[in-house]
Amino acid sequence: MPVDRTRESWKPGMGWEKAIEDIEYVRALAAELGGPERIERQHRGGRYTIRERIDKMVDPGTFIEAGPMVGAAEYDEDGNLRDFVPGGYVMGLAEIDGRPVAIGGDDFTISGGSPHNVHKYPHDFTQPLAIQYGIPYVQLVEGVGHSSKADEKAGHMALPQGDLC
């Protein structure tokens, strides 16, 4: 579903019911990944979306996504949400054959799995949890891993940050 540009967003002073409604609204936007057309293109190519791949791998009902509302949001001058692009990485905790795992993967429906404006980083959440709790980390890779748009915006080629070690 595209962002409803006529919808008023929660603001300080509004009731908590509106805040909860906004949380559910943004979660629904994020669940749409890159949108119906890009999801259909994935399917036409014989591929599943990242959420479909995770659902096929893990035990039913066990996936708990980390950061399901992470994304690049744009607001108008009145503080109303006008655009939202979900994070390009879906990650969380689940079970496979009854055993806990940390799992994540690129969302190819958003900028070919290499979004230039927002990304959830597995090394900030799922990998440390896997190490801390001694559980397997399952990494589903489909994205290209780099965004030339970010290089264009920065005016130079990006180099590894060194924080992935």
XYZ file of N, CA, C and O in Angstrom:
660
model
N 0.849 -1.181 0.000
C 0.000 0.000 0.000
C 0.886 1.233 0.000
O 1.839 1.280 0.769
N 0.625 2.163 -0.844
C 1.410 3.403 -0.818
C 1.030 4.240 0.401
O -0.023 4.056 0.997
N 1.911 5.150 0.770
C 1.637 6.047 1.887
C 0.411 6.884 1.548
O 0.297 7.427 0.448
N -0.508 6.978 2.483
C -1.696 7.816 2.332
C -1.280 9.251 2.642
O -1.086 9.620 3.802
N -1.130 10.055 1.604
C -0.627 11.417 1.765
C -1.657 12.365 2.380
O -1.340 13.516 2.662
N -2.871 11.894 2.600
C -3.878 12.729 3.259
C -4.039 12.354 4.731
O -4.801 12.992 5.445
N -3.333 11.354 5.178
C -3.478 10.834 6.538
C -2.735 11.725 7.529
O -1.594 12.106 7.301
N -3.378 12.039 8.640
C -2.727 12.819 9.687
C -1.978 11.862 10.610
O -2.524 10.870 11.071
N -0.715 12.171 10.877
C 0.116 11.362 11.763
C -0.038 11.809 13.206
O -0.397 12.954 13.482
N 0.273 10.907 14.124
C 0.263 11.226 15.546
C 1.249 12.344 15.843
O 2.328 12.407 15.264
N 0.850 13.220 16.759
C 1.707 14.307 17.227
C 1.534 14.434 18.735
O 0.526 13.988 19.281
N 2.520 15.024 19.418
C 2.379 15.210 20.861
C 1.057 15.880 21.207
O 0.627 16.818 20.536
N 0.416 15.359 22.224
C -0.879 15.879 22.646
C -2.039 15.039 22.160
O -3.146 15.116 22.709
N -1.815 14.220 21.126
C -2.864 13.319 20.652
C -2.897 12.081 21.556
O -1.924 11.769 22.226
N -4.000 11.391 21.551
C -4.184 10.217 22.396
C -3.288 9.046 22.014
O -2.798 8.957 20.885
N -3.080 8.141 22.954
C -2.229 6.974 22.717
C -2.840 6.040 21.685
O -2.111 5.320 20.995
N -4.166 6.064 21.532
C -4.798 5.219 20.523
C -4.298 5.577 19.125
O -4.052 4.709 18.300
N -4.140 6.881 18.875
C -3.628 7.339 17.578
C -2.166 6.924 17.409
O -1.747 6.551 16.313
N -1.387 6.968 18.479
C 0.016 6.544 18.406
C 0.100 5.059 18.051
O 0.895 4.666 17.186
N -0.701 4.237 18.673
C -0.707 2.798 18.378
C -1.172 2.554 16.947
O -0.603 1.730 16.223
N -2.174 3.313 16.516
C -2.647 3.204 15.132
C -1.516 3.536 14.149
O -1.335 2.853 13.142
N -0.728 4.574 14.464
C 0.400 4.948 13.605
C 1.474 3.866 13.581
O 2.066 3.597 12.535
N 1.746 3.260 14.725
C 2.729 2.176 14.778
C 2.285 1.042 13.857
O 3.073 0.536 13.056
N 1.045 0.648 13.945
C 0.527 -0.438 13.098
C 0.538 -0.033 11.623
O 0.815 -0.851 10.745
N 0.264 1.232 11.346
C 0.274 1.730 9.975
C 1.676 1.625 9.367
O 1.853 1.109 8.261
N 2.690 2.071 10.092
C 4.061 2.020 9.581
C 4.532 0.566 9.464
O 5.203 0.202 8.503
N 4.162 -0.276 10.415
C 4.519 -1.698 10.322
C 3.913 -2.311 9.057
O 4.558 -3.119 8.387
N 2.691 -1.933 8.736
C 2.042 -2.446 7.524
C 2.757 -1.936 6.275
O 2.936 -2.691 5.307
N 3.177 -0.677 6.280
C 3.938 -0.143 5.147
C 5.240 -0.917 4.967
O 5.611 -1.285 3.855
N 5.946 -1.174 6.061
C 7.219 -1.895 5.995
C 7.019 -3.330 5.509
O 7.854 -3.867 4.777
N 5.926 -3.944 5.892
C 5.651 -5.327 5.485
C 5.449 -5.447 3.982
O 5.607 -6.529 3.416
N 5.142 -4.328 3.335
C 4.928 -4.335 1.892
C 6.229 -4.371 1.096
O 6.211 -4.395 -0.138
N 7.371 -4.337 1.808
C 8.683 -4.375 1.159
C 8.768 -3.287 0.099
O 8.441 -2.146 0.380
N 9.183 -3.627 -1.120
C 9.328 -2.637 -2.183
C 8.037 -2.352 -2.935
O 8.050 -1.616 -3.918
N 6.929 -2.942 -2.517
C 5.643 -2.711 -3.160
C 5.202 -3.875 -4.030
O 6.001 -4.747 -4.388
N 3.915 -3.918 -4.361
C 3.344 -5.039 -5.112
C 4.009 -5.316 -6.452
O 4.199 -6.474 -6.825
N 4.396 -4.260 -7.181
C 5.010 -4.473 -8.501
C 6.360 -5.166 -8.378
O 6.672 -6.081 -9.137
N 7.158 -4.758 -7.413
C 8.481 -5.363 -7.241
C 8.381 -6.771 -6.664
O 9.194 -7.634 -6.993
N 7.400 -6.988 -5.817
C 7.175 -8.343 -5.304
C 6.765 -9.259 -6.448
O 7.262 -10.375 -6.577
N 5.887 -8.775 -7.307
C 5.456 -9.569 -8.460
C 6.645 -9.865 -9.384
O 6.757 -10.961 -9.931
N 7.527 -8.901 -9.556
C 8.716 -9.120 -10.381
C 9.588 -10.223 -9.764
O 10.126 -11.064 -10.485
N 9.710 -10.233 -8.447
C 10.434 -11.319 -7.764
C 9.799 -12.663 -8.104
O 10.483 -13.615 -8.457
N 8.480 -12.715 -7.978
C 7.761 -13.964 -8.229
C 7.873 -14.391 -9.690
O 8.057 -15.585 -9.975
N 7.767 -13.440 -10.619
C 7.915 -13.772 -12.049
C 9.291 -14.363 -12.346
O 9.447 -15.185 -13.230
N 10.285 -13.917 -11.595
C 11.640 -14.436 -11.763
C 11.868 -15.753 -11.034
O 12.989 -16.242 -10.974
N 10.793 -16.316 -10.458
C 10.917 -17.587 -9.760
C 11.551 -17.467 -8.386
O 12.044 -18.448 -7.840
N 11.530 -16.253 -7.808
C 12.158 -16.031 -6.507
C 11.110 -15.593 -5.488
O 10.100 -15.003 -5.824
N 11.423 -15.879 -4.244
C 10.588 -15.447 -3.132
C 11.135 -14.141 -2.565
O 12.322 -13.835 -2.703
N 10.280 -13.396 -1.877
C 10.749 -12.218 -1.143
C 11.494 -12.714 0.096
O 11.407 -13.887 0.464
N 12.187 -11.820 0.760
C 12.942 -12.217 1.944
C 12.011 -12.746 3.028
O 12.314 -13.742 3.685
N 10.882 -12.118 3.229
C 9.966 -12.608 4.269
C 9.416 -13.988 3.897
O 9.231 -14.838 4.760
N 9.164 -14.207 2.620
C 8.710 -15.530 2.185
C 9.802 -16.576 2.394
O 9.518 -17.696 2.832
N 11.052 -16.218 2.105
C 12.162 -17.165 2.307
C 12.330 -17.487 3.785
O 12.523 -18.642 4.162
N 12.259 -16.460 4.624
C 12.363 -16.710 6.062
C 11.217 -17.605 6.521
O 11.433 -18.581 7.241
N 9.991 -17.296 6.094
C 8.829 -18.098 6.494
C 8.965 -19.555 6.072
O 8.516 -20.458 6.775
N 9.572 -19.805 4.914
C 9.746 -21.181 4.451
C 10.824 -21.927 5.235
O 10.805 -23.142 5.300
N 11.772 -21.195 5.814
C 12.873 -21.836 6.538
C 12.564 -22.097 8.000
O 12.984 -23.109 8.542
N 11.879 -21.168 8.649
C 11.722 -21.259 10.102
C 10.424 -21.969 10.480
O 9.509 -22.103 9.670
N 10.379 -22.403 11.730
C 9.169 -23.027 12.237
C 8.035 -22.000 12.235
O 8.258 -20.824 12.589
N 6.834 -22.410 11.836
C 5.705 -21.475 11.754
C 5.475 -20.716 13.066
O 5.502 -21.294 14.143
N 5.282 -19.406 12.917
C 4.936 -18.555 14.046
C 6.072 -18.224 14.992
O 5.836 -17.601 16.036
N 7.314 -18.575 14.646
C 8.419 -18.317 15.579
C 9.243 -17.085 15.239
O 10.028 -16.639 16.068
N 9.098 -16.524 14.051
C 9.930 -15.391 13.664
C 9.495 -14.122 14.373
O 8.335 -13.717 14.319
N 10.449 -13.486 15.052
C 10.223 -12.194 15.703
C 11.192 -11.217 15.052
O 12.412 -11.316 15.235
N 10.652 -10.295 14.263
C 11.505 -9.366 13.512
C 12.061 -8.276 14.404
O 11.361 -7.722 15.255
N 13.322 -7.973 14.198
C 13.970 -6.851 14.880
C 13.848 -5.622 13.988
O 14.186 -5.671 12.816
N 13.361 -4.547 14.547
C 13.276 -3.299 13.791
C 12.289 -3.322 12.644
O 12.616 -2.843 11.555
N 11.071 -3.842 12.855
C 10.129 -3.907 11.733
C 9.674 -2.549 11.218
O 9.106 -2.469 10.143
N 9.953 -1.472 11.957
C 9.544 -0.132 11.510
C 10.714 0.693 10.989
O 10.542 1.856 10.634
N 11.905 0.105 10.922
C 13.072 0.847 10.447
C 12.873 1.210 8.986
O 12.483 0.372 8.170
N 13.126 2.451 8.654
C 12.985 2.885 7.277
C 13.311 4.357 7.138
O 13.574 5.056 8.111
N 13.306 4.817 5.905
C 13.533 6.228 5.607
C 12.175 6.898 5.467
O 11.404 6.554 4.581
N 11.900 7.813 6.361
C 10.603 8.493 6.366
C 10.771 9.959 6.005
O 11.763 10.585 6.365
N 9.793 10.482 5.290
C 9.739 11.912 4.996
C 8.418 12.447 5.525
O 7.372 11.816 5.355
N 8.498 13.612 6.172
C 7.326 14.245 6.767
C 7.118 15.622 6.156
O 8.079 16.280 5.760
N 5.871 16.068 6.106
C 5.604 17.424 5.626
C 5.811 18.424 6.761
O 6.167 18.050 7.883
N 5.575 19.686 6.478
C 5.805 20.746 7.463
C 4.898 20.637 8.683
O 5.185 21.204 9.732
N 3.798 19.884 8.568
C 2.891 19.690 9.695
C 3.189 18.420 10.472
O 2.458 18.064 11.397
N 4.261 17.708 10.085
C 4.640 16.497 10.808
C 3.870 15.258 10.393
O 3.822 14.282 11.143
N 3.301 15.277 9.189
C 2.561 14.115 8.696
C 3.444 13.299 7.748
O 4.138 13.863 6.903
N 3.394 11.984 7.907
C 4.182 11.085 7.080
C 3.755 11.206 5.625
O 2.576 11.105 5.300
N 4.728 11.446 4.727
C 4.419 11.613 3.315
C 5.130 10.596 2.424
O 4.758 10.400 1.278
N 6.182 9.947 2.942
C 6.869 8.913 2.174
C 7.581 7.996 3.151
O 8.027 8.441 4.223
N 7.676 6.726 2.803
C 8.347 5.752 3.665
C 8.930 4.643 2.806
O 8.235 4.072 1.972
N 10.231 4.378 2.990
C 10.905 3.256 2.335
C 11.419 2.352 3.451
O 12.218 2.791 4.282
N 10.964 1.103 3.506
C 11.409 0.215 4.581
C 12.897 -0.082 4.491
O 13.514 0.037 3.430
N 13.467 -0.486 5.629
C 14.858 -0.924 5.654
C 15.047 -2.096 4.704
O 14.152 -2.914 4.521
N 16.224 -2.189 4.122
C 16.489 -3.194 3.092
C 16.960 -4.529 3.616
O 17.429 -5.364 2.849
N 16.852 -4.753 4.915
C 17.300 -6.005 5.498
C 16.261 -6.436 6.517
O 15.859 -5.644 7.366
N 15.800 -7.666 6.421
C 14.831 -8.209 7.372
C 15.587 -9.182 8.264
O 16.289 -10.075 7.766
N 15.478 -8.993 9.584
C 16.229 -9.839 10.502
C 15.466 -10.041 11.796
O 14.554 -9.284 12.115
N 15.862 -11.070 12.507
C 15.251 -11.323 13.795
C 15.646 -12.672 14.355
O 16.661 -13.258 13.963
N 14.838 -13.153 15.268
C 15.054 -14.437 15.914
C 13.916 -15.376 15.546
O 12.787 -14.941 15.347
N 14.226 -16.664 15.475
C 13.219 -17.663 15.127
C 13.705 -19.018 15.615
O 14.728 -19.117 16.310
N 12.969 -20.042 15.219
C 13.387 -21.412 15.492
C 13.359 -22.200 14.193
O 12.480 -21.986 13.346
N 14.324 -23.085 14.055
C 14.350 -24.043 12.951
C 14.441 -25.423 13.589
O 15.374 -25.682 14.365
N 13.467 -26.256 13.303
C 13.382 -27.577 13.936
C 13.444 -27.475 15.453
O 14.090 -28.280 16.121
N 12.779 -26.443 15.998
C 12.705 -26.278 17.442
C 13.938 -25.676 18.093
O 13.963 -25.481 19.301
N 14.961 -25.356 17.301
C 16.187 -24.762 17.839
C 16.243 -23.279 17.503
O 15.961 -22.883 16.380
N 16.645 -22.434 18.469
C 16.701 -20.995 18.211
C 17.816 -20.637 17.226
O 18.886 -21.240 17.240
N 17.503 -19.658 16.379
C 18.474 -19.127 15.425
C 18.277 -17.620 15.306
O 17.187 -17.109 15.558
N 19.339 -16.948 14.928
C 19.248 -15.562 14.477
C 19.266 -15.659 12.959
O 20.055 -16.404 12.388
N 18.376 -14.925 12.303
C 18.241 -15.065 10.846
C 17.996 -13.706 10.219
O 17.357 -12.834 10.815
N 18.497 -13.523 9.015
C 18.257 -12.274 8.309
C 18.650 -12.385 6.852
O 19.356 -13.318 6.456
N 18.166 -11.439 6.080
C 18.494 -11.436 4.667
C 18.121 -10.137 3.987
O 17.324 -9.346 4.486
N 18.727 -9.937 2.828
C 18.488 -8.752 2.017
C 17.108 -8.788 1.392
O 16.638 -9.842 0.979
N 16.482 -7.619 1.306
C 15.203 -7.491 0.617
C 15.482 -6.981 -0.786
O 15.740 -5.797 -0.981
N 15.458 -7.881 -1.759
C 15.798 -7.522 -3.132
C 14.759 -6.606 -3.772
O 15.033 -5.972 -4.780
N 13.556 -6.481 -3.176
C 12.531 -5.614 -3.767
C 12.804 -4.136 -3.492
O 12.125 -3.275 -4.040
N 13.782 -3.838 -2.636
C 14.157 -2.446 -2.359
C 15.579 -2.237 -2.861
O 16.527 -2.781 -2.311
N 15.724 -1.483 -3.925
C 17.024 -1.135 -4.513
C 17.915 -2.349 -4.727
O 19.110 -2.306 -4.451
N 17.340 -3.434 -5.177
C 18.121 -4.631 -5.471
C 18.834 -5.188 -4.255
O 19.877 -5.811 -4.361
N 18.269 -4.971 -3.068
C 18.882 -5.474 -1.851
C 20.024 -4.611 -1.352
O 20.708 -4.969 -0.406
N 20.221 -3.466 -1.972
C 21.303 -2.567 -1.564
C 20.785 -1.138 -1.489
O 21.183 -0.277 -2.260
N 19.862 -0.875 -0.573
C 19.284 0.467 -0.506
C 20.323 1.498 -0.110
O 21.205 1.223 0.701
N 20.210 2.661 -0.698
C 21.188 3.707 -0.455
C 20.792 4.648 0.670
O 21.574 5.475 1.089
N 19.556 4.526 1.170
C 19.127 5.509 2.159
C 18.875 4.934 3.549
O 18.875 5.667 4.516
N 18.651 3.643 3.672
C 18.407 3.063 4.995
C 18.699 1.572 4.943
O 18.437 0.907 3.945
N 19.271 1.099 6.006
C 19.611 -0.320 6.074
C 19.624 -0.744 7.532
O 20.081 0.000 8.386
N 19.096 -1.911 7.822
C 19.245 -2.497 9.150
C 20.502 -3.348 9.079
O 20.684 -4.108 8.144
N 21.370 -3.216 10.053
C 22.644 -3.918 10.003
C 22.639 -5.148 10.895
O 22.464 -5.031 12.112
N 22.868 -6.332 10.311
C 22.874 -7.546 11.122
C 23.986 -7.547 12.163
O 23.833 -8.117 13.234
N 25.100 -6.865 11.877
C 26.193 -6.858 12.853
C 25.873 -5.995 14.064
O 26.601 -6.015 15.049
N 24.771 -5.248 14.007
C 24.339 -4.468 15.160
C 23.329 -5.214 16.015
O 23.026 -4.785 17.120
N 22.777 -6.308 15.520
C 21.744 -7.001 16.288
C 21.844 -8.516 16.201
O 22.162 -9.173 17.174
N 21.564 -9.079 15.042
C 21.443 -10.533 14.969
C 22.765 -11.262 15.166
O 22.800 -12.286 15.848
N 23.833 -10.775 14.596
C 25.117 -11.452 14.776
C 25.578 -11.421 16.235
O 25.985 -12.459 16.770
N 25.525 -10.280 16.937
C 25.907 -10.293 18.351
C 25.021 -11.209 19.200
O 25.513 -11.862 20.114
N 23.715 -11.247 18.891
C 22.842 -12.158 19.644
C 23.229 -13.608 19.408
O 23.246 -14.409 20.343
N 23.527 -13.944 18.164
C 23.933 -15.308 17.848
C 25.202 -15.665 18.615
O 25.307 -16.757 19.195
N 26.154 -14.751 18.668
C 27.402 -15.000 19.388
C 27.155 -15.078 20.891
O 27.607 -15.996 21.571
N 26.399 -14.111 21.420
C 26.145 -14.059 22.854
C 25.436 -15.311 23.359
O 25.777 -15.844 24.412
N 24.456 -15.781 22.612
C 23.667 -16.926 23.064
C 24.121 -18.253 22.461
O 23.536 -19.294 22.741
N 25.143 -18.208 21.619
C 25.668 -19.444 21.049
C 24.676 -20.146 20.137
O 24.581 -21.372 20.126
N 23.939 -19.344 19.369
C 22.966 -19.922 18.442
C 23.434 -19.686 17.017
O 24.198 -18.755 16.759
N 23.002 -20.520 16.097
C 23.407 -20.318 14.697
C 22.887 -18.999 14.138
O 21.820 -18.526 14.521
N 23.666 -18.444 13.222
C 23.245 -17.248 12.494
C 23.044 -17.645 11.040
O 23.970 -18.119 10.394
N 21.843 -17.463 10.544
C 21.508 -17.817 9.165
C 21.417 -16.524 8.367
O 20.581 -15.661 8.645
N 22.280 -16.380 7.363
C 22.336 -15.184 6.524
C 21.847 -15.553 5.123
O 22.472 -16.361 4.454
N 20.738 -14.960 4.702
C 20.177 -15.207 3.374
C 20.575 -14.040 2.473
O 20.095 -12.929 2.651
N 21.449 -14.283 1.528
C 21.998 -13.210 0.702
C 21.403 -13.267 -0.702
O 21.418 -14.305 -1.345
N 20.873 -12.156 -1.146
C 20.419 -12.025 -2.525
C 20.807 -10.667 -3.092
O 20.941 -10.500 -4.277
N 20.999 -9.684 -2.234
C 21.305 -8.332 -2.689
C 22.699 -8.220 -3.263
O 23.540 -9.086 -3.110
N 22.929 -7.088 -3.918
C 24.219 -6.848 -4.555
C 25.264 -6.384 -3.558
O 26.452 -6.462 -3.838
N 24.853 -5.871 -2.413
C 25.790 -5.530 -1.360
C 26.398 -4.146 -1.416
O 27.144 -3.765 -0.542
N 26.110 -3.371 -2.427
C 26.677 -2.036 -2.512
C 25.731 -1.132 -3.302
O 25.074 -1.578 -4.225
N 25.709 0.128 -2.936
C 24.858 1.087 -3.624
C 25.709 2.157 -4.297
O 26.362 2.953 -3.629
N 25.672 2.172 -5.615
C 26.407 3.216 -6.335
C 25.736 4.576 -6.152
O 26.384 5.615 -6.275
N 24.430 4.578 -5.827
C 23.751 5.853 -5.575
C 24.362 6.550 -4.365
O 24.489 7.770 -4.347
N 24.733 5.779 -3.342
C 25.373 6.371 -2.167
C 26.720 6.972 -2.551
O 27.102 8.035 -2.057
N 27.462 6.288 -3.430
C 28.746 6.816 -3.893
C 28.545 8.122 -4.648
O 29.299 9.081 -4.458
N 27.529 8.144 -5.504
C 27.254 9.360 -6.273
C 26.928 10.522 -5.348
O 27.421 11.632 -5.537
N 26.117 10.257 -4.349
C 25.723 11.307 -3.412
C 26.931 11.807 -2.616
O 27.091 13.000 -2.396
N 27.803 10.880 -2.195
C 28.974 11.246 -1.406
C 30.072 11.866 -2.255
O 30.929 12.580 -1.744
N 30.074 11.583 -3.556
C 31.099 12.112 -4.431
C 32.368 11.282 -4.457
O 33.389 11.707 -4.985
N 32.313 10.096 -3.856
C 33.471 9.197 -3.853
C 33.003 7.774 -3.572
O 31.890 7.558 -3.108
N 33.889 6.822 -3.832
C 33.556 5.428 -3.588
C 33.623 5.139 -2.094
O 34.555 5.577 -1.410
N 32.658 4.412 -1.600
C 32.647 4.043 -0.182
C 33.657 2.924 0.063
O 33.844 2.039 -0.754
N 34.310 2.998 1.202
C 35.255 1.961 1.607
C 34.686 1.250 2.826
O 33.893 1.828 3.577
N 35.084 0.008 3.057
C 34.580 -0.703 4.239
C 34.882 0.084 5.513
O 35.949 0.702 5.641
N 33.913 0.055 6.449
C 34.058 0.815 7.682
C 34.961 0.128 8.695
O 35.451 0.752 9.603
N 35.139 -1.184 8.561
C 35.989 -1.899 9.485
C 35.292 -2.343 10.746
O 35.907 -2.912 11.642
N 33.993 -2.092 10.849
C 33.273 -2.497 12.062
C 32.588 -3.850 11.911
O 31.817 -4.258 12.746
N 32.894 -4.545 10.852
C 32.268 -5.845 10.609
C 33.117 -6.992 11.147
O 32.756 -8.145 10.999
N 34.230 -6.681 11.752
C 35.123 -7.727 12.247
C 34.663 -8.267 13.578
O 34.073 -7.656 14.353
